[in-house]
């Protein structure tokens, strides 16, 4: 069945450091891919998405490129801020199913 | 847009009591999802509805849990009787199910503590 695997956390960085959170998926066909973010005490919210191979989703300085050849959708940001501290979830969608979430990666950024 | 509305935001109850969580999805959305989040198990999909019809309830832990969606603007998740292991944050999410991708909008969650 379909699945999403993301890197174990927590990830601890200093402000202005480069961020990468790895995400790989298993699916038949051509799923849509998402990154959601959960700030402390809140629900998840969509950060970015890509619906076909080679698409790049971007938002708030975060980027992720849909790589079908490596079945990956890694999240990157060039310079993180303390306010980016949150839990990040990679997710996959195919028609006829519900969203499949990864286990989440906790990011902690210190000043 | 008010977003997904959940009530109550916090609930403390004693073991054996009935608990009812409520959700109002975003107007116009046709899919609704109930999730549970704990430190140990992460985010779990309990059940989802499409056009008010339950599509997949395989994530519902046991018969103590039940969910209904009587109309497009309201859903409930009920636990009867509640147990301490049900303590978690319960999220409701809604979406407009389209062909090329599904963006879910989450509510703020209900924090349930069963003593």
XYZ file of C-alpha atoms in Angstrom, chain A:
111
model
C 0.000 0.000 0.000
C 0.898 3.656 -0.132
C 3.170 5.036 2.543
C 5.251 8.040 3.528
C 8.565 7.930 5.367
C 10.181 11.030 6.799
C 13.334 11.519 8.751
C 13.299 11.001 12.479
C 13.543 14.082 14.614
C 14.050 16.173 16.463
C 16.039 18.470 14.237
C 17.819 21.188 16.186
C 19.275 24.182 14.337
C 20.571 27.638 15.008
C 18.852 30.629 13.486
C 19.813 31.250 9.826
C 20.962 27.639 9.319
C 19.951 25.626 6.248
C 17.149 23.138 6.737
C 16.451 19.854 4.995
C 13.793 17.397 6.111
C 13.769 14.241 4.029
C 10.576 12.610 2.818
C 10.200 9.579 0.577
C 7.046 7.851 -0.521
C 5.731 4.589 -1.892
C 2.777 4.701 -4.241
C 1.485 3.382 -7.508
C 0.697 5.935 -10.162
C 1.074 9.644 -9.648
C 0.126 10.909 -6.207
C -0.031 14.507 -5.048
C 2.448 15.416 -2.315
C 2.129 17.856 0.565
C 3.953 19.353 3.506
C 1.875 20.353 6.500
C 3.121 22.270 9.544
C 1.816 22.165 13.109
C 2.751 25.011 15.443
C 2.551 24.361 19.183
C -1.021 24.077 20.403
C -2.546 24.314 16.937
C -3.928 22.087 14.210
C -2.041 21.204 11.067
C -1.984 23.673 8.206
C -0.891 23.279 4.626
C 2.601 24.618 3.975
C 3.039 23.669 0.312
C 2.078 21.068 -2.232
C 2.979 19.622 -5.639
C 0.642 17.665 -7.840
C 2.899 16.268 -10.557
C 6.473 15.206 -11.141
C 9.088 17.989 -11.233
C 6.686 20.509 -9.727
C 8.153 22.705 -7.009
C 5.934 23.813 -4.160
C 6.981 26.877 -2.218
C 5.692 29.037 0.623
C 7.191 31.233 3.360
C 10.721 30.506 2.115
C 10.196 26.744 2.193
C 10.525 24.678 -0.972
C 10.063 21.056 -2.006
C 10.418 19.444 -5.425
C 8.437 16.384 -6.510
C 11.055 13.887 -7.684
C 9.453 10.830 -9.212
C 12.756 9.160 -10.080
C 13.779 9.103 -6.417
C 10.204 9.074 -5.015
C 11.102 11.997 -2.797
C 9.709 15.346 -1.686
C 12.347 16.839 0.605
C 11.563 20.076 2.424
C 14.208 22.818 2.373
C 14.669 26.334 3.655
C 17.758 28.417 3.184
C 17.672 30.314 6.479
C 15.453 29.172 9.338
C 14.012 31.432 12.000
C 12.983 30.758 15.584
C 9.381 31.131 14.452
C 9.798 28.081 12.178
C 9.970 25.820 15.230
C 7.140 23.363 14.693
C 6.325 19.809 13.661
C 6.436 19.160 9.910
C 4.414 16.393 8.249
C 4.912 15.017 4.764
C 1.740 13.615 3.177
C 0.563 11.817 0.045
C -2.802 11.780 -1.693
C -4.238 9.562 -4.389
C -7.800 9.591 -5.664
C -10.017 7.193 -3.783
C -8.011 7.308 -0.571
C -7.527 9.665 2.338
C -4.347 11.638 2.891
C -1.498 9.499 4.196
C 0.736 11.343 6.659
C 4.275 10.628 7.732
C 5.046 10.494 11.452
C 6.171 14.098 11.629
C 9.550 15.740 12.246
C 10.018 18.189 15.088
C 12.137 21.230 14.255
C 13.584 23.353 17.024
C 15.389 26.580 16.099
C 17.374 28.525 18.662
C 18.600 32.109 18.492
